[in-house]
Amino acid sequence: MKKQLIVIVIVFAMLAAFTGTAVAALLASGSATLVSVVFVTGKGPVYTFEVSGKYSKADLEGVLQVDGGASFDLHCTQVDSSTVKCTSSKKAAGQNVTLSWGGAVFSASVPVAPAESCYSIWDWEFAFPPTTWVNFGTHCQPRPARDGDSIDWYNQAWGDTYTYVFMEGSPACNFLALQSQDESAFYFPAC
């Protein structure tokens, strides 16, 4: 009987210790509330949480499950003492999803990706003296370009970042004998 009593006391002590540890761990993590889900062009869905408590790196690892579909990694960062931001695959756009991180589960609707407008980036050929325009790549943005808009873009062929200006039609480069290029595009503004 003494042995049974000792075993029961040990089991209760272990249960109390385990429960106390589980509660302490849960309280150390704090709480989280999903406050917004937006789609950021070029980045994808961004989930913002209001939190209390400090979350470890392991707590910030998560998973996103698309309703009736695939699952994706959820990448979370504690921005400050009251905010955690997470990102996931762009493939979650326009879907109902379930997010899991920090021991909590959240449901959300991810907005559709905004329509993007894409334009060719033209520059003169790498050879000197240049005689033709070359399409070096594409730039996509959330709104249609307007004459005079500019971007900074890394041109791999030239090995540097340059400012390209959107122009309706080919620019006039009086000092270069370049063929005309009729496509609306971003051009290197040295003309």
PDB file of C-alpha atoms in Angstrom, residues 21 32 45 76 94 127 171:
ATOM      1  CA  THR A  21       5.760  23.701 -17.439  1.00  0.00           C
ATOM      2  CA  ALA A  32      -1.509  36.747 -31.035  1.00  0.00           C
ATOM      3  CA  PRO A  45       0.689  37.979 -49.089  1.00  0.00           C
ATOM      4  CA  CYS A  76       7.329  35.099 -39.667  1.00  0.00           C
ATOM      5  CA  GLY A  94      -7.367  34.827 -53.707  1.00  0.00           C
ATOM      6  CA  ALA A 127      29.019  47.130 -78.568  1.00  0.00           C
ATOM      7  CA  PRO A 171      13.795  58.461 -77.790  1.00  0.00           C
TER       8      PRO A 171
END
